[in-house]
Coordinates of C-alpha atoms and ligand atoms in Angstrom, one line a residue:
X1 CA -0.3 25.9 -2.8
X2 CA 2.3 23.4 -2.6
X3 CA 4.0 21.3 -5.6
X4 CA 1.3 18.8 -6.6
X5 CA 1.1 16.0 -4.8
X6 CA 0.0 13.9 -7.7
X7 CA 3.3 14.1 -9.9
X8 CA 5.1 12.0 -6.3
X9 CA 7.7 14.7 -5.9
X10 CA 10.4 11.5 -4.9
X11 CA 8.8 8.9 -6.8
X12 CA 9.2 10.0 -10.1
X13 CA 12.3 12.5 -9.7
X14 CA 15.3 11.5 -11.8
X15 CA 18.5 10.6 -11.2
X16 CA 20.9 11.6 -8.8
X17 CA 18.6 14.0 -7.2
X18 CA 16.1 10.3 -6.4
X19 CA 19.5 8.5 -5.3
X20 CA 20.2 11.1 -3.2
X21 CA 16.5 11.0 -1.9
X22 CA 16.2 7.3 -1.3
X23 CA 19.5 7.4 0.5
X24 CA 18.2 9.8 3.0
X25 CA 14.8 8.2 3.4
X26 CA 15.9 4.7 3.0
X27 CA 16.5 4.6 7.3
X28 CA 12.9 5.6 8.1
X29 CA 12.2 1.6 6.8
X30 CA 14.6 -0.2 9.0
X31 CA 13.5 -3.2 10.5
X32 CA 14.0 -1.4 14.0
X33 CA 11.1 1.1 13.1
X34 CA 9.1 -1.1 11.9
X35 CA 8.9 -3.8 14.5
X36 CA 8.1 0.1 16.9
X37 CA 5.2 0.3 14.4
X38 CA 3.9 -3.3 15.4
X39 CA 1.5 -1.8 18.5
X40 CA -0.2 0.8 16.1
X41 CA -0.9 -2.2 13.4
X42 CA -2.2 -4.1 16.8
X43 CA -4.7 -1.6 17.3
X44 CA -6.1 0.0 14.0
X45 CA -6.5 -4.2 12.9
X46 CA -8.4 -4.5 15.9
X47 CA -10.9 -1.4 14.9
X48 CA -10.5 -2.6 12.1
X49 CA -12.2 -5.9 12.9
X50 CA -14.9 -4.5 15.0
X51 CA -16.2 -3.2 11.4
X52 CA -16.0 -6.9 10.5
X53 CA -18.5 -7.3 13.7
X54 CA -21.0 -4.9 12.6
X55 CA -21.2 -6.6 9.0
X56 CA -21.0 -10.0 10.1
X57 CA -24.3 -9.2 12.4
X58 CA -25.7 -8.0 9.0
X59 CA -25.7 -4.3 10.5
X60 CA -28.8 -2.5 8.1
X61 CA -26.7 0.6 8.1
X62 CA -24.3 -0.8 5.6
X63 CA -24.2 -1.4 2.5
X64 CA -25.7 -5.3 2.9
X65 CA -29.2 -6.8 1.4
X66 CA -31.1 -8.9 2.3
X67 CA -28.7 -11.5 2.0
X68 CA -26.3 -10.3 4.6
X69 CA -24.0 -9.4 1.4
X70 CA -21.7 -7.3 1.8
X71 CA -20.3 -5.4 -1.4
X72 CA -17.2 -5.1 -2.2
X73 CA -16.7 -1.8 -2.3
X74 CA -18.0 -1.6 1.8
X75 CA -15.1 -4.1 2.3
X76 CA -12.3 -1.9 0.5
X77 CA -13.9 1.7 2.4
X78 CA -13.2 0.2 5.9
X79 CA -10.0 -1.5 4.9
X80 CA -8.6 1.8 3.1
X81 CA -9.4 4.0 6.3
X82 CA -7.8 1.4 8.7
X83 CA -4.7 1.9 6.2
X84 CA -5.1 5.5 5.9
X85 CA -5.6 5.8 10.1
X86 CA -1.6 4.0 9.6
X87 CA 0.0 5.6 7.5
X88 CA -1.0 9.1 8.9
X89 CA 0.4 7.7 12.6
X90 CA 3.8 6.0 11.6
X91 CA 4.2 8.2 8.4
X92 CA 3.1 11.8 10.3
X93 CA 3.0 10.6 14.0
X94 CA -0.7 11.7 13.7
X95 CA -3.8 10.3 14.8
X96 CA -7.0 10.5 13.0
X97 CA -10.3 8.7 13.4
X98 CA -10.8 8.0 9.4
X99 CA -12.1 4.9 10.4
X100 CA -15.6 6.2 11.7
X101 CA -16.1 9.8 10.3
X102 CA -14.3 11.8 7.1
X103 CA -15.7 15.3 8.1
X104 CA -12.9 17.3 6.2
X105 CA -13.2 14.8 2.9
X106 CA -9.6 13.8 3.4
X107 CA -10.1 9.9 2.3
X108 CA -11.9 10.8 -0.8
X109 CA -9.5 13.1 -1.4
X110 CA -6.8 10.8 -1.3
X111 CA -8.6 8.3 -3.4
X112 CA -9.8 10.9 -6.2
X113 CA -6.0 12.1 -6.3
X114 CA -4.6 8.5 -6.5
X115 CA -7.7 7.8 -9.5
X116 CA -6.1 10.8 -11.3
X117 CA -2.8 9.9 -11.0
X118 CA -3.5 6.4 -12.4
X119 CA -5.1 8.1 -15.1
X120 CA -2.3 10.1 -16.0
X121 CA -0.7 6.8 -16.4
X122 CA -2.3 5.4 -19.4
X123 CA -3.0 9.0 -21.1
X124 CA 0.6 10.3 -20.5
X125 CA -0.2 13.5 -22.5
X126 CA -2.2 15.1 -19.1
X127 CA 0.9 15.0 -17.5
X128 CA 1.9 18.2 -19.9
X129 CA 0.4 20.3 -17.7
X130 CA -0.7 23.0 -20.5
X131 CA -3.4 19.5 -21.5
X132 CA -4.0 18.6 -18.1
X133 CA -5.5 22.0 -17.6
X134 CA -7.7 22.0 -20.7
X135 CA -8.8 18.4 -19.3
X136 CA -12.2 18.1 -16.4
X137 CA -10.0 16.5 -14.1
X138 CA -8.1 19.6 -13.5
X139 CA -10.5 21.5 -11.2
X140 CA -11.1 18.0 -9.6
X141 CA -7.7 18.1 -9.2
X142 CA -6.9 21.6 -7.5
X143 CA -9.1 21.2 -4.8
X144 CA -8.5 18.1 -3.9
X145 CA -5.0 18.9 -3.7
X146 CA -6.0 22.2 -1.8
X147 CA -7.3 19.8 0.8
X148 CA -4.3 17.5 1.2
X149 CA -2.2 20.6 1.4
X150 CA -3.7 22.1 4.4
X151 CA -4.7 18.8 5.9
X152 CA -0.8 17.9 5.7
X153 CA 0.4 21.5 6.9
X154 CA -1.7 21.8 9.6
X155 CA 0.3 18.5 10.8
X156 CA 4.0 19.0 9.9
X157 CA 3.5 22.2 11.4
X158 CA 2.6 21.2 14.6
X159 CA 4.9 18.0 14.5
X160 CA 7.5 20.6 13.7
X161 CA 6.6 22.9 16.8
X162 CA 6.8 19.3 19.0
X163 CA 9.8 18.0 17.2
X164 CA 11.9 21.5 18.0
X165 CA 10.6 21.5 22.1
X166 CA 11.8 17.8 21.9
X167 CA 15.0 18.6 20.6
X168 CA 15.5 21.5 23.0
X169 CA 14.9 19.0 25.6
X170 CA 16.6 16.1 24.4
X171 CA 13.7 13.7 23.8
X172 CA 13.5 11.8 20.8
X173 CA 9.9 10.9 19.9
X174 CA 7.0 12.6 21.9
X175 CA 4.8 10.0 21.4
X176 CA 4.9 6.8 24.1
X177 CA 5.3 4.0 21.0
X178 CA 8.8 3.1 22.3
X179 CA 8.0 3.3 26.2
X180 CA 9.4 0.3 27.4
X181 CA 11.0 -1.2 24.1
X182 CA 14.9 -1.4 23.7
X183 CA 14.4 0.2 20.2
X184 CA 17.8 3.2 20.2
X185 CA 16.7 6.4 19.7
X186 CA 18.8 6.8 16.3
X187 CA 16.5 3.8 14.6
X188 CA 13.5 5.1 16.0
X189 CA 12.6 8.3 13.9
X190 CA 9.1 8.0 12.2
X191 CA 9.5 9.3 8.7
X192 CA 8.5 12.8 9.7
X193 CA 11.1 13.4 12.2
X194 CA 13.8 12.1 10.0
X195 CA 12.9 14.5 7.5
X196 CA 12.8 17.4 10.3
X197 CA 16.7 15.9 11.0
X198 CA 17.5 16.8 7.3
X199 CA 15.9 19.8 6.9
X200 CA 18.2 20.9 9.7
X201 CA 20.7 20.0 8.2
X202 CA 19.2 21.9 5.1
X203 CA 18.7 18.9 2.4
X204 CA 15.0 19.7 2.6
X205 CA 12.8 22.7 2.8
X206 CA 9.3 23.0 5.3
X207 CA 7.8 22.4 1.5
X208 CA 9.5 19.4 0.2
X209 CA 8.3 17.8 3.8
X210 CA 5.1 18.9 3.2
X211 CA 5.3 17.0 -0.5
X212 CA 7.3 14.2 0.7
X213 CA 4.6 13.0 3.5
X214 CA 1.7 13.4 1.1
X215 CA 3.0 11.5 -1.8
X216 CA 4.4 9.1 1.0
X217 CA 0.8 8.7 2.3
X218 CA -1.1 8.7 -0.5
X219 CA 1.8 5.6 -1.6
X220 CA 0.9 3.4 1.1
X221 CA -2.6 4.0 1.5
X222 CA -3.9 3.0 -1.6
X223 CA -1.3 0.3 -2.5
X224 CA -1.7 -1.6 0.7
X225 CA -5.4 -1.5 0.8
X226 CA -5.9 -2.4 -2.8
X227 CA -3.9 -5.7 -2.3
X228 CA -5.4 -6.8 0.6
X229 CA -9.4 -6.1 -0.8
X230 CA -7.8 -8.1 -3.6
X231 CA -6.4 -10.7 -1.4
X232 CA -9.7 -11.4 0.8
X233 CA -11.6 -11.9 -3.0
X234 CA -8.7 -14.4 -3.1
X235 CA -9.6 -16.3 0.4
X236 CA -13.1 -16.1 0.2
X237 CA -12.9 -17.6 -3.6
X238 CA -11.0 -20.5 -1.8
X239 CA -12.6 -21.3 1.2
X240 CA -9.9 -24.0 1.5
X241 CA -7.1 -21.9 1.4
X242 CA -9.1 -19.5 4.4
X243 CA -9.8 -22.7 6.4
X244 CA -5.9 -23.7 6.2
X245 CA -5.2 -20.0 7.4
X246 CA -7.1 -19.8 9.8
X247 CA -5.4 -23.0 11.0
X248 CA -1.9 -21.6 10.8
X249 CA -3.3 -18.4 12.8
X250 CA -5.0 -20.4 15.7
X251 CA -2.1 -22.4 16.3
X252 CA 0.4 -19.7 16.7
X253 CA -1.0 -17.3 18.1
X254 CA -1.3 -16.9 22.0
X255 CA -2.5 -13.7 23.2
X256 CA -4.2 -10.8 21.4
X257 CA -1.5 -9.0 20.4
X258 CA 0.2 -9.9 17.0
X259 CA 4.1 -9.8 17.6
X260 CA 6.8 -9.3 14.4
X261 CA 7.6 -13.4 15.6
X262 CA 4.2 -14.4 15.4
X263 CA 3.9 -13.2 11.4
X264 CA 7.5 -14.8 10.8
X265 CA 6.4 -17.6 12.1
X266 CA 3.4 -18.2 9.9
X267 CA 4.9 -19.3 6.6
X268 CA 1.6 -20.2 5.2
X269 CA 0.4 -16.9 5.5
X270 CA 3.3 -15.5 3.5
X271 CA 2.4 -18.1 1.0
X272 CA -1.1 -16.7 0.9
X273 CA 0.4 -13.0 1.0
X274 CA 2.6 -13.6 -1.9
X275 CA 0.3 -15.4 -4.5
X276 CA -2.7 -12.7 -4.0
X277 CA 0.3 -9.9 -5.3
X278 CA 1.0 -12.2 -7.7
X279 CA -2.4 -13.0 -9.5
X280 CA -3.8 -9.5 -8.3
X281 CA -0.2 -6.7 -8.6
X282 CA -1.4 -3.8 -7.2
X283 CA 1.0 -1.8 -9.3
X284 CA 0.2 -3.7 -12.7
X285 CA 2.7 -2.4 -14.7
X286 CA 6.2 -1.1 -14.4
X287 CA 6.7 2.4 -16.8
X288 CA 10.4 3.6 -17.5
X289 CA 11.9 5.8 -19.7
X290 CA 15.3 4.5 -21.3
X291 CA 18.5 5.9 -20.5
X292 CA 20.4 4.4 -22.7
X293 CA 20.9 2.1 -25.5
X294 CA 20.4 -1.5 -24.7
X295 CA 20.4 -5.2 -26.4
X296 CA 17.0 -7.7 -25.7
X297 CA 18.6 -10.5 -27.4
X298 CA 22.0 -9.7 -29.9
X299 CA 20.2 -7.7 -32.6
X300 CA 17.5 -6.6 -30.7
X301 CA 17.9 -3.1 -29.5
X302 CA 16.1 -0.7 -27.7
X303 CA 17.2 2.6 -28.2
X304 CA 17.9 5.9 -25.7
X305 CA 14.9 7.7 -24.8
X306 CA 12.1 4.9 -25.7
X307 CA 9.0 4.8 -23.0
X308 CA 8.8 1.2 -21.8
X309 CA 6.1 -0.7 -20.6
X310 CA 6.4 -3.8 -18.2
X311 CA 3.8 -5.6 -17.9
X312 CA 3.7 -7.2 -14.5
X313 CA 0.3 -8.7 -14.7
X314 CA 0.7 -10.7 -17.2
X315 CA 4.0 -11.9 -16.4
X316 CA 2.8 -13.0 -13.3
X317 CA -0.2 -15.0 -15.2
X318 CA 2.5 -16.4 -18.3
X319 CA 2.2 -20.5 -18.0
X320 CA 5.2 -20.3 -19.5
X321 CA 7.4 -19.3 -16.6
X322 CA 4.6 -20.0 -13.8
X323 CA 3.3 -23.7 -15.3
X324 CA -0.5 -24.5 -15.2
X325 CA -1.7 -23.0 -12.0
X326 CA -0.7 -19.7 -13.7
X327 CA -4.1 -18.0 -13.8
X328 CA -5.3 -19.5 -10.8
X329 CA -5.1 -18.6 -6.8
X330 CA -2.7 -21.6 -5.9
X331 CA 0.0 -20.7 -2.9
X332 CA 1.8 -23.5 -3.4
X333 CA 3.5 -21.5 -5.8
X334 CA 5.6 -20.1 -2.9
X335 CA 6.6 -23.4 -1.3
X336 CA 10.2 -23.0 -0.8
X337 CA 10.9 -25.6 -2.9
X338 CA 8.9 -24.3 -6.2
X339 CA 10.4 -20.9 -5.2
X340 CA 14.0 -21.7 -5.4
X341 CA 14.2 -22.9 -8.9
X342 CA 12.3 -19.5 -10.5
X343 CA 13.9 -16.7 -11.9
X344 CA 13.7 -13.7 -9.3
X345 CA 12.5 -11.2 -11.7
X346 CA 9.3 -12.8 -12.9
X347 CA 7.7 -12.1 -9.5
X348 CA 7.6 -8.2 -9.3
X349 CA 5.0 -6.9 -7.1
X350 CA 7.2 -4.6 -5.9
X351 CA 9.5 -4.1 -8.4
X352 CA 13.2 -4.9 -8.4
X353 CA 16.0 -3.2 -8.7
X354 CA 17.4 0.0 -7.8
X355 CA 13.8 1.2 -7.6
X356 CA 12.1 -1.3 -5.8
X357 CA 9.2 -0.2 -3.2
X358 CA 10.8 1.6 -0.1
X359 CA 7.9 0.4 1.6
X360 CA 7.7 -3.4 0.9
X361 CA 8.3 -4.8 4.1
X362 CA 6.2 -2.0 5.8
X363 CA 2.8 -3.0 3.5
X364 CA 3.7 -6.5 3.9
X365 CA 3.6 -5.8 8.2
X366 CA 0.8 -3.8 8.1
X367 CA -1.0 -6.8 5.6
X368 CA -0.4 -9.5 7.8
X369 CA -1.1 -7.9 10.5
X370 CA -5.0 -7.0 9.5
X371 CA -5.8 -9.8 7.5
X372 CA -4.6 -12.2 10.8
X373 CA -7.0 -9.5 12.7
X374 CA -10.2 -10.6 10.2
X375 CA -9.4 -14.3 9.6
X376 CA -9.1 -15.0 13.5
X377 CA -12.6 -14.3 13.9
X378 CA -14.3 -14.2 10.8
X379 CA -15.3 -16.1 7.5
X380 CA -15.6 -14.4 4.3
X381 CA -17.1 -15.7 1.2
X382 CA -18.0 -14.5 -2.3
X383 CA -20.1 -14.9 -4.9
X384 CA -18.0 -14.9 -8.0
X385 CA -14.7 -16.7 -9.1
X386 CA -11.8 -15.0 -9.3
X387 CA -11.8 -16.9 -13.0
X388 CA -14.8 -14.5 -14.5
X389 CA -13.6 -10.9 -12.9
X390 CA -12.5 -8.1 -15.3
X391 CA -10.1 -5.8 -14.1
X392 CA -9.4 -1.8 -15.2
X393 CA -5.9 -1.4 -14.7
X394 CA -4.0 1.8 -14.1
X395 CA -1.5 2.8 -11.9
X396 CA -3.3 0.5 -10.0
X397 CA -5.3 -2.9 -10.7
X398 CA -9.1 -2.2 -9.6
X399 CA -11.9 -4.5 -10.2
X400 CA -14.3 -3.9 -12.8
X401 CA -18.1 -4.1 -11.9
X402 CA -17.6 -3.9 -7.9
X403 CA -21.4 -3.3 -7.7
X404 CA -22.1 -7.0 -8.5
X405 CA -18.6 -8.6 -6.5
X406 CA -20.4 -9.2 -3.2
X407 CA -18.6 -10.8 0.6
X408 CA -20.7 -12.9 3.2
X409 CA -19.4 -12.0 6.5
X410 CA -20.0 -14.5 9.5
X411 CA -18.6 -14.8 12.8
X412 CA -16.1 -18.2 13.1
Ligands
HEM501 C1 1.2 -3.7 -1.1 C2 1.7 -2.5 -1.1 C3 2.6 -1.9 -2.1 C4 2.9 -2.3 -3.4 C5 2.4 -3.5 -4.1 C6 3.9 -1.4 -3.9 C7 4.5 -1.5 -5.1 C8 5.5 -0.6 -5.6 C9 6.1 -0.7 -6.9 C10 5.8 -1.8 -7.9 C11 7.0 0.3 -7.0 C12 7.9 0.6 -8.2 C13 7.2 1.6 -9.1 C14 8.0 2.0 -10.3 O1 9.2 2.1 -10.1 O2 7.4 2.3 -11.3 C15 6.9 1.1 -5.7 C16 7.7 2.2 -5.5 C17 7.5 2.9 -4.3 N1 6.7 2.7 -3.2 FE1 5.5 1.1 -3.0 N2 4.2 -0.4 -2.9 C18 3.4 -0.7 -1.8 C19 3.4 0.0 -0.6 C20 4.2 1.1 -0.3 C21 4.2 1.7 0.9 C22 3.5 1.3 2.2 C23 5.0 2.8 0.8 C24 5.4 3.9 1.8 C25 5.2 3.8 3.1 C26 5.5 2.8 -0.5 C27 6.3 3.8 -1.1 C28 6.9 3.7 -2.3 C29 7.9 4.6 -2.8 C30 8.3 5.9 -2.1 C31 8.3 4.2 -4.1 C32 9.3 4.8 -5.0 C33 10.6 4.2 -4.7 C34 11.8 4.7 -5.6 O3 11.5 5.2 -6.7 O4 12.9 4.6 -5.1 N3 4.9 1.7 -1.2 N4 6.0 0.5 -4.9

């Protein structure tokens, strides 16, 4: 078996050997590739809304009473398969049908491995793997990760097989995404193909691919599907904010197809985007180990070697730096002119720094893109106020009690 995908073989490597990483995986994000990805975001939202269609008609087969309510974890299921269906194309050049059958277990897999790994987060000690294997998540753990690994080999294998014919041949990309677009070949790698390029080159090994397109996967899925669950509790919470939305949407959009201009265009909806990451982070907290000495204020120091904490939740709720809409869903927040006089680094969703999410613009694509898909031709609402939900927070930020957070699905 390979190395295990839940310690995120580049996420959490030190050093050099991460600076060297990101460098070489930093082009696989360019604005280029990602404007490629913009048909594939097209069609998984629009499966992705047809599940919309079967809840709104109050379809028995899901999980809706009598009410027509929808829970919230039905919601979150469909939305974390469209992802999954994604990340596995752009990431992997693959295409899977996770959206209507799981036969092999691969999205509970992902899920249980992503539940561990936030787990490990707030009891640090399993990460010592002598504890972890005393612990019951352990076998959990193994063959999950048994299932990932051949899942994932099965693909890079073949996508290696393609990827060689192609380069015998001189083609770039075997799939048809690019037919017709002006998009150079260079820019136009997915992420698996520009890690076949290095490993020719031999800066990776078949393994470290292997482990690289996992922990990118199991990265993205999660993270983006998490924030937008979170972000439709938002909208259908404020039905004024949806209805001002669904304005913005119906006005710019022409045809079915959602184009990179369209979701540039639709400033409101970046509003909305950014103040659901900022009451609900995803990633709730920032952990980092210190590498050297260094001063809070003049006699505050924190020494070498302490294991730091940054709490991005709560700095995104402080009515200190955000003023008195802090705890609620208000995308004013992000008017241009609020924005400009706020100190960057109290808005961390993604981090900042040298670390910051390689994958930012990518989620924030693939976001827009679905939640446009829903809100075009459906109304959410909920039955509870964002004001009275708990949260468990881990790696990342869940909501406590899904069983009694409920959505009303109707057709607009
Ligand atoms: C809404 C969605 C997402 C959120 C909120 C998010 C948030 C974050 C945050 C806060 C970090 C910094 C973690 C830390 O340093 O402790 C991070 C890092 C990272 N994210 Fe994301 N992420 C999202 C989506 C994605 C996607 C789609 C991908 C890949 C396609 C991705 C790949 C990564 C990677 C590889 C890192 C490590 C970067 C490094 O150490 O240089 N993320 N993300």
């Amino acid at each position: 078996m390979g190395q295990n995908i839940i310690t995120f073989p580049f996420l959490f490597v030190p050093g050099q050997k991460w600076k060297n990483r990101r460098k070489q995986l930093n082009p696989t994000f360019n604005l280029a590739n990602l404007v490629s990805f913009f048909p594939i975001f097209n069609t998984i939202g629009n499966s992705l809304a047809d599940k919309f269609d079967v809840l709104a008609k109050g379809n028995k087969d899901v999980d809706s009473d009598h009410d027509n309510q929808i829970n919230y974890k039905t919601i979150e299921d469909f939305i974390n398969r469209a992802v999954l269906v994604a990340a596995c194309r752009t990431t992997m050049g693959t295409t899977t049908n996770f959206l209507d059958t799981d036969d092999e277990g691969i999205v509970e897999a992902y899920k249980v491995l992503f539940k561990i790994s936030s787990v490990k987060s707030y009891k640090p000690w399993l990460q010592l793997k002598p504890i972890f294997k005393m612990s019951k998540l352990y076998k959990i753990d193994v063959k999950y990760n048994e299932l990932i690994d051949m899942f994932v080999k099965k693909i890079v294998n073949e996508k290696n097989e393609i990827w060689k014919e192609n380069r015998e041949n001189n083609k770039s990309r075997e799939d048809d995404d690019f037919e017709g677009t002006t998009v150079p070949p260079v820019t136009r790698r997915n992420f698996i193909e520009h890690i076949f390029h290095l490993a020719e080159n031999g800066e990776l090994t078949m393994q470290d691919i292997e482990d690289e397109s996992s922990s990118m996967i199991l990265a993205a899925s999660e993270t983006v599907s998490n924030s937008l669950s979170l972000l439709l509790l938002c909208l259908a919470s404020h039905p004024d904010c949806q209805h001002k939305l669904q304005q913005e949407i119906d006005e710019t959009l022409n045809g079915a197809e959602i184009t990179i201009g369209d979701i540039q265009n639709m400033k409101y909806l970046d509003m909305v985007m950014n103040e659901g990451l900022r009451l609900m982070p995803t990633i709730p907290m920032l952990l980092r180990n210190v590498s050297d000495d260094f001063y809070l204020q003049k006699d505050v120091v924190v020494p070498k070697d302490t294991f730091i904490i940054i709490d991005t939740f709560h700095i995104h709720r402080d009515r200190k730096l955000w003023g008195p809409h802090a705890e609620d869903f208000y995308p004013e927040h992000f008017l241009p002119e609020n924005a400009a006089s706020r100190n960057p680094f109290i808005f961390l969703p993604f981090c900042r720094g040298l670390r910051f999410c390689i994958g930012w613009r990518y989620s924030l694509f693939l976001a827009k893109v679905f939640l446009v898909k829903i809100l075009r031709n459906y109304h959410i609402e909920t039955n509870v106020r964002l004001k009275d939900l708990k949260f468990i927070s881990g790696i990342s930020l869940k909501v406590k009690d899904k069983k009694n957070v409920h959505f009303t699905v109707s057709k607009r």
